[in-house]
Coordinates of C-alpha atoms and ligand atoms in Angstrom, one line a residue:
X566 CA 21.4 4.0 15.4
X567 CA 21.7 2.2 12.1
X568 CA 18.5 0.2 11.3
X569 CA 19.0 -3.6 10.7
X570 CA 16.9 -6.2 8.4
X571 CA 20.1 -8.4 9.6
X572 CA 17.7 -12.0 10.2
X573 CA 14.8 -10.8 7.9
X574 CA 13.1 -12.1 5.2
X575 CA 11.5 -10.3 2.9
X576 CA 9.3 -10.9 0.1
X577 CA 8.7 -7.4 -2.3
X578 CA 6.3 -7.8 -5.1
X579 CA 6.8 -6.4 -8.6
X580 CA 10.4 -5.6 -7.8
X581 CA 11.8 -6.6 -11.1
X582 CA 12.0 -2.5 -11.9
X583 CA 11.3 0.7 -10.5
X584 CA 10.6 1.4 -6.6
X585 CA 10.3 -2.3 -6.2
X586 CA 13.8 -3.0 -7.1
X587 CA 15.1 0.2 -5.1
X588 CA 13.6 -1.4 -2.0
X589 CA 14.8 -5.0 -2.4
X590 CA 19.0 -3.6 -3.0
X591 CA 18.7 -1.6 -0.6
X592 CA 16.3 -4.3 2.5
X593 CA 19.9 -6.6 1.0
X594 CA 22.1 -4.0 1.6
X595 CA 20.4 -4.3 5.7
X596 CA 20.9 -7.4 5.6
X597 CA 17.4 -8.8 4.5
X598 CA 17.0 -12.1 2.7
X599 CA 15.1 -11.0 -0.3
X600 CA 12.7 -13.0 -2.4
X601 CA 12.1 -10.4 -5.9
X602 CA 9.0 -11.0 -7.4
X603 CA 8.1 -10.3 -10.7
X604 CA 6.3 -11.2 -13.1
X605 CA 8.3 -9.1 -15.7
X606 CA 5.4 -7.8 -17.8
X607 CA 4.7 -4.6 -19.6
X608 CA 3.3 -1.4 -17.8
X609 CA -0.5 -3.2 -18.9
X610 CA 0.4 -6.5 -17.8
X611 CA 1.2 -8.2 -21.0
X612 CA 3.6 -10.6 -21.8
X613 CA 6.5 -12.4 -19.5
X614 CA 10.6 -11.5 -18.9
X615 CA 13.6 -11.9 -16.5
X616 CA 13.3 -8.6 -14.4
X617 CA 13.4 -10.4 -11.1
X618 CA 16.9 -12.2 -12.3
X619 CA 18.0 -9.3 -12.8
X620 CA 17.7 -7.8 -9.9
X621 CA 18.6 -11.1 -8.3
X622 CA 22.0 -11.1 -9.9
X623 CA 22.8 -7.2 -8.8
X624 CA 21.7 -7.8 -5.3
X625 CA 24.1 -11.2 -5.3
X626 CA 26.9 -9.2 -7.2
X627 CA 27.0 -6.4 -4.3
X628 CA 27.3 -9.6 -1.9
X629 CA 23.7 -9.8 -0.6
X630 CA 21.1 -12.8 -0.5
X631 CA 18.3 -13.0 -3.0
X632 CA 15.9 -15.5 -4.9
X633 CA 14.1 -14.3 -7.9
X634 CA 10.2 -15.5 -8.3
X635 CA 8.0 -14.9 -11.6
X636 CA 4.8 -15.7 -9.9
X637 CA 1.8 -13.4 -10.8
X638 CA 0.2 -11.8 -7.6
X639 CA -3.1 -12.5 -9.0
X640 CA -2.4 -16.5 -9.0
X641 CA -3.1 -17.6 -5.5
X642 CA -1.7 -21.0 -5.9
X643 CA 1.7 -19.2 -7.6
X644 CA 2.1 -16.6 -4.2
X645 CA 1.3 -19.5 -2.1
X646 CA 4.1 -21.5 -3.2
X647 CA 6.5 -18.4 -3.1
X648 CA 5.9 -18.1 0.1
X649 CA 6.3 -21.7 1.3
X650 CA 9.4 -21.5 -0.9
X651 CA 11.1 -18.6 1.1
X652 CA 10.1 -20.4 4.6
X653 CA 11.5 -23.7 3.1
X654 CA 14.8 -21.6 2.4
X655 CA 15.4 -19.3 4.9
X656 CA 12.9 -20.2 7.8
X657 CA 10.0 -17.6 7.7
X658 CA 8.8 -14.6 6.1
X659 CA 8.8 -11.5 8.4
X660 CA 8.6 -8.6 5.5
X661 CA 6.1 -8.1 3.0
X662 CA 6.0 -5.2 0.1
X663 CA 2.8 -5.1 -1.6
X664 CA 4.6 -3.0 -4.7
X665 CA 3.4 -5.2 -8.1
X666 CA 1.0 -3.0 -10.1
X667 CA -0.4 -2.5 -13.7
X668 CA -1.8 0.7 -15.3
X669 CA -4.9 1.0 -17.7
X670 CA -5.8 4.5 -17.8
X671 CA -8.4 5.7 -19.7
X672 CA -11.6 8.5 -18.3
X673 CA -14.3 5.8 -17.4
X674 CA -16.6 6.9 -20.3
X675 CA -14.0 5.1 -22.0
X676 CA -12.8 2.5 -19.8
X677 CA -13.7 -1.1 -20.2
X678 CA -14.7 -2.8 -17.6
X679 CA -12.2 -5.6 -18.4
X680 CA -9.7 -2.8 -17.4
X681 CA -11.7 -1.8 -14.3
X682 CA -10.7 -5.5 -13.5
X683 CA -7.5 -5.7 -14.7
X684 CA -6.3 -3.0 -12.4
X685 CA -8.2 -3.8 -9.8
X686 CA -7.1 -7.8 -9.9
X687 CA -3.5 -7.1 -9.5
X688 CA -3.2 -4.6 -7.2
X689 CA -6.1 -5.0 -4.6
X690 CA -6.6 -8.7 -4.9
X691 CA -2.6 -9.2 -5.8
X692 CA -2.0 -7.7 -2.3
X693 CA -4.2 -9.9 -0.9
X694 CA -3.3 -12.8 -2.2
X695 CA 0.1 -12.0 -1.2
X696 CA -0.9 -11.4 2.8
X697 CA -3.2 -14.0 3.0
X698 CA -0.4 -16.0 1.9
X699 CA 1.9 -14.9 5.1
X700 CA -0.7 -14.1 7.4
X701 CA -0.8 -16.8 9.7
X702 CA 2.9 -17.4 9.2
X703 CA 3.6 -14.0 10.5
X704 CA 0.7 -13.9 13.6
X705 CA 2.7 -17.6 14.5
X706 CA 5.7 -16.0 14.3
X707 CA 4.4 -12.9 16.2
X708 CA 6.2 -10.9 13.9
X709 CA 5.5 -9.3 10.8
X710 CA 5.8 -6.0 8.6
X711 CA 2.7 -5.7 5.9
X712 CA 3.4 -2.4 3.6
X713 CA 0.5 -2.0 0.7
X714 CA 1.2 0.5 -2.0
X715 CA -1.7 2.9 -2.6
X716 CA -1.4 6.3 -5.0
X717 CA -2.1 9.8 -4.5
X718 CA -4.4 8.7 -6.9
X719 CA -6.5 6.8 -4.2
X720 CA -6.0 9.2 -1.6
X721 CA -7.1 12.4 -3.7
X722 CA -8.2 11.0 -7.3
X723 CA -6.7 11.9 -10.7
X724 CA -8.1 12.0 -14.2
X725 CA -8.1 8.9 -16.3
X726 CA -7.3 6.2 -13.1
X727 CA -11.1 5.4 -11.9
X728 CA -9.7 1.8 -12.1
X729 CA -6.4 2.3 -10.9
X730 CA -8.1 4.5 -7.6
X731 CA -10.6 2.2 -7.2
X732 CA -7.7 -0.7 -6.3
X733 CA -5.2 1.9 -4.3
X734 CA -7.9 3.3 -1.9
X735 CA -9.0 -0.2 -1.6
X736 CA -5.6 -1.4 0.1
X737 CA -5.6 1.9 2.5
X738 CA -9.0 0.2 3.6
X739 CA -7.6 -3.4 3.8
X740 CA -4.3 -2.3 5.3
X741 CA -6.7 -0.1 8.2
X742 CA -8.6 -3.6 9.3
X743 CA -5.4 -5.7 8.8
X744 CA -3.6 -3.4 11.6
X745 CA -6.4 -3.8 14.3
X746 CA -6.2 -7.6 13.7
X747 CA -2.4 -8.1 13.3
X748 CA -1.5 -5.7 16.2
X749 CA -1.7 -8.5 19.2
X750 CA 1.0 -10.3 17.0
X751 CA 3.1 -7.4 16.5
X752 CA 2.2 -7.5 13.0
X753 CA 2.2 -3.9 11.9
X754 CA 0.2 -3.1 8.5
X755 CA 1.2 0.7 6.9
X756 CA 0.2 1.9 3.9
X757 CA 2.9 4.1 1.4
X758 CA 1.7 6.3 -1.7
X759 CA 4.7 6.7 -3.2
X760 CA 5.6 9.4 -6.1
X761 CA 8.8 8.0 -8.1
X762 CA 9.8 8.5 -11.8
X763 CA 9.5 5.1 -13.4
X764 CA 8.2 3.6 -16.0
X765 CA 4.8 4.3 -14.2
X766 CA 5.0 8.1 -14.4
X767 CA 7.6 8.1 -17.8
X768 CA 4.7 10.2 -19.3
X769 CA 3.8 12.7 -16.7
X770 CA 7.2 13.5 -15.4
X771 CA 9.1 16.6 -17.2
X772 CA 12.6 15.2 -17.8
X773 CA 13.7 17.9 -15.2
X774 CA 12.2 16.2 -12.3
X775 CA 13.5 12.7 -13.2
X776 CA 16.2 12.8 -11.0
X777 CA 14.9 14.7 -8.2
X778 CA 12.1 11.5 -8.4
X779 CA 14.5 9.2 -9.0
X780 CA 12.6 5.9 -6.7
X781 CA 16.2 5.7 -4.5
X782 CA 14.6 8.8 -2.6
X783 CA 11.4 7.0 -1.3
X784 CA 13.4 3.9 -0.1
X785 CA 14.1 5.6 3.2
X786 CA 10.0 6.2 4.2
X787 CA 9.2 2.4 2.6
X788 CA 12.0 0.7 4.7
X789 CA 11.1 2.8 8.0
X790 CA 7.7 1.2 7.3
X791 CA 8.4 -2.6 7.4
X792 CA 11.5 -2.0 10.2
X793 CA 11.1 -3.3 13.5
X794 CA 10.5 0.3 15.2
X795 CA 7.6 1.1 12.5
X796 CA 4.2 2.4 13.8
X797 CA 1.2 0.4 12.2
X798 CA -2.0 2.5 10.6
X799 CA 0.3 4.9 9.3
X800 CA -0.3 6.2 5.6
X801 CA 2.6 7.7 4.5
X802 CA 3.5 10.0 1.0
X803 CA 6.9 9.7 -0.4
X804 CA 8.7 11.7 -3.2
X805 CA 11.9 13.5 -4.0
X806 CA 12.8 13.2 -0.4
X807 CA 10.1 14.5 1.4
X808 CA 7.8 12.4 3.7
X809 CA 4.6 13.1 4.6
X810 CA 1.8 11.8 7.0
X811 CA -1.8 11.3 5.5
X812 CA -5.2 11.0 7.2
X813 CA -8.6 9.9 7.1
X814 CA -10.6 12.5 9.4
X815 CA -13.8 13.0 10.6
X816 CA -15.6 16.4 11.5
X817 CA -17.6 17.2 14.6
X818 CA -20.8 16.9 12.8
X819 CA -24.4 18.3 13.5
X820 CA -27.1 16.2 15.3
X821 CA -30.4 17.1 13.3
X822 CA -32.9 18.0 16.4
X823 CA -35.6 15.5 16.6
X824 CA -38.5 16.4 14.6
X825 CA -36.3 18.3 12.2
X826 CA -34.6 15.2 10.8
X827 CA -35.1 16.2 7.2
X828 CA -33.1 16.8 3.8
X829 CA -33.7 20.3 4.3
X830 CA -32.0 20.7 8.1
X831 CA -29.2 19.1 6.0
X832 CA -28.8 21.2 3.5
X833 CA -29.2 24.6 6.0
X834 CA -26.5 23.4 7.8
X835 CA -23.9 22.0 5.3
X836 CA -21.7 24.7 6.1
X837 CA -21.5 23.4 9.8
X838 CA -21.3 19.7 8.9
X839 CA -18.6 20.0 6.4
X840 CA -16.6 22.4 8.5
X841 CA -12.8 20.8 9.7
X842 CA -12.7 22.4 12.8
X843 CA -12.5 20.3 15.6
X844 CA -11.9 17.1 13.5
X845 CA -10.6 13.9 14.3
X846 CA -9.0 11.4 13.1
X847 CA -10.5 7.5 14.2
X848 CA -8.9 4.2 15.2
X849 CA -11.2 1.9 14.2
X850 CA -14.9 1.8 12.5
X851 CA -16.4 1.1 15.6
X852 CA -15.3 4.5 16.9
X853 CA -17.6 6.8 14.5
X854 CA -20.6 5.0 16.1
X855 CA -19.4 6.2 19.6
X856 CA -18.7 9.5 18.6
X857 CA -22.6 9.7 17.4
X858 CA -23.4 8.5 20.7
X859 CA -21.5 11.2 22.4
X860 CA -22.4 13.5 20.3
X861 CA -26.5 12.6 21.2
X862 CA -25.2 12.6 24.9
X863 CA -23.7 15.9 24.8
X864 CA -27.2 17.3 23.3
Ligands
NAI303 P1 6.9 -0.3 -12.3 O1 6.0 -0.5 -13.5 O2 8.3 0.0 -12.6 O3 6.8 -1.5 -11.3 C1 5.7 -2.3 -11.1 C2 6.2 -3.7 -11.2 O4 5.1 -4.7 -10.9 C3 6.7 -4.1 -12.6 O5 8.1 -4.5 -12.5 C4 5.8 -5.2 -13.1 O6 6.4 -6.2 -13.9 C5 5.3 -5.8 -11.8 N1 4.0 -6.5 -11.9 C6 2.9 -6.1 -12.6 N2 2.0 -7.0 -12.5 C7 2.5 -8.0 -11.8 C8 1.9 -9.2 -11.3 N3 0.7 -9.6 -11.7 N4 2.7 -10.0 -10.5 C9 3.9 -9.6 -10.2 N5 4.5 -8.5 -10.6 C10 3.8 -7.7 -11.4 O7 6.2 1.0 -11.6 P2 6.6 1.6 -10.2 O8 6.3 3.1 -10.3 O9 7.8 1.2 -9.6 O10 5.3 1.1 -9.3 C11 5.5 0.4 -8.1 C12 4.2 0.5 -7.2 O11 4.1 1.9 -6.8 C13 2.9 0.2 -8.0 O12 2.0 -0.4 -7.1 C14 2.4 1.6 -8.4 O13 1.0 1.6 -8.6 C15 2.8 2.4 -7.2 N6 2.9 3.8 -7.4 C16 3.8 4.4 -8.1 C17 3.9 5.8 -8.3 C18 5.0 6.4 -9.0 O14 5.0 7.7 -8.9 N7 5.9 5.7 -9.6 C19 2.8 6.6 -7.7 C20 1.9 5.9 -6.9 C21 1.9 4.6 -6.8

């Protein structure tokens, strides 16, 4: 059965370029309504252009619907209006692509704190800024697809992006309590860490794996995420095709014996505490609490 965004609106941020831009053609090609965002900087932030225009035009040319919007997800009042714009227009927002983001690598010796910001500003308080802004739209609708972008660099860490890993695990977090509240409203929240050659990655991909990573091939596990079958909680890698399924797990522990509650007992039994076996994987926060609870019960 061929998935639809016939009837949808969808708003993807920082979709002047790269995966943004893959998404919105192809969320037009389905039929979607798209509003492209971008603020048409360089890879740091700087400076101002037409990328959303741009993509406007190709998305129009193949015969689809699109608006273009330069508002910076870090301006609150900007994302607000984009969003009253699109309902004004086309009569709700049901789709929203957290994608916009800004690099500032450096190892944190060496990293100012006004890049620590930086990062952090557009992409954890950009996505924010964005949902807040078709939150209550989407619960009054009792419809809505949230996707937040995080990184392989959130999940697992790389060298040089303490700022940039910072921001990405940060959205897994906010996209983990946005799916508990959204889910009576059939407002799903997922979370994607994508792997694309773009201008992002220019200087880490060999030129041999540029087409193999060419962002076309993680359209299929972004779109699956905001369509109207799409699970919620899900955090999902995407590169070169493949899809995978990522979680955040917790092991069956060891209940220090009363009287032996010290740093020592922790330390003998590491091993046992750090070992996977038997782990799980919790819905919500409140859930580790329980588990400690059974795991008192149980002796
Ligand atoms: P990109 O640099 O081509 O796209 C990012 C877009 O966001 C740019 O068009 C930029 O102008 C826009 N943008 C930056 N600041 C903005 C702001 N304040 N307001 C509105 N738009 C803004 O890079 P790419 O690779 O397409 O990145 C898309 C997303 O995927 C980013 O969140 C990135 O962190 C994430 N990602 C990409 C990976 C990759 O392998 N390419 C790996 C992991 C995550």
């Amino acid at each position: 059965m061929t998935i639809s965004f016939q009837d949808k609106v969808a708003i993807v941020t920082g979709a002047g370029g790269g995966l943004g831009r893959a998404y919105a053609l192809e969320l037009a090609r389905r039929g979607a309504k798209v509003v492209v965002n971008d603020l048409g900087g360089a890879r740091d932030g700087s400076g101002h252009s037409d990328a959303a225009a741009k993509v406007v035009a190709e998305i129009e040319a193949a015969g689809g619907t699109a608006m273009a919007n330069g508002a910076s997800v870090t301006d609150k009042g900007q994302v607000t209006a984009m969003v009253a714009e699109a309902q004004d227009r086309w009569g709700g927002v049901h789709i929203l692509i957290n994608n916009a983001g800004i690099l500032r690598d450096k190892s944190f010796s060496k990293m100012s704190m006004e890049d620590f910001r930086a990062v952090v500003d557009v992409h954890l308080i950009g996505s924010a800024n964005a949902t807040r802004a078709v939150w209550d739209l989407m619960k009054e609708q009792a419809y809505g697809r949230v996707l937040m972008t995080s990184s392989s660099t959130g999940l697992y860490g790389n060298f040089g992006q303490s700022n940039y890993g910072a921001a990405k695990l940060g959205l897994l977090g906010f996209a983990k309590t946005l799916s508990l509240e959204g889910a009576k409203y059939n407002v799903k929240v997922n979370t994607l860490a994508p792997t694309a050659a773009t201008r992002m990655t220019n200087d880490i991909f060999p030129p041999e794996m540029t087409a193999a990573f060419n962002p076309d091939n993680v359209v299929p596990a972004a779109l699956f995420l905001v369509s109207d079958d799409a699970p919620t909680n899900a955090i999902v890698g995407a590169g070169a095709g493949v899809v995978q399924a990522a979680y955040v797990t917790l092991t069956p522990g060891y209940a220090l014996p009363e009287g032996r509650r010290t740093v020592e007992e922790v330390a003998a039994n590491w091993d046992m505490i750090s070992d996977r076996s038997g782990e799980i994987v919790p819905q919500s926060g409140a859930e580790q609490a329980m588990l400690i609870l059974k795991k008192l019960q149980g002796g």
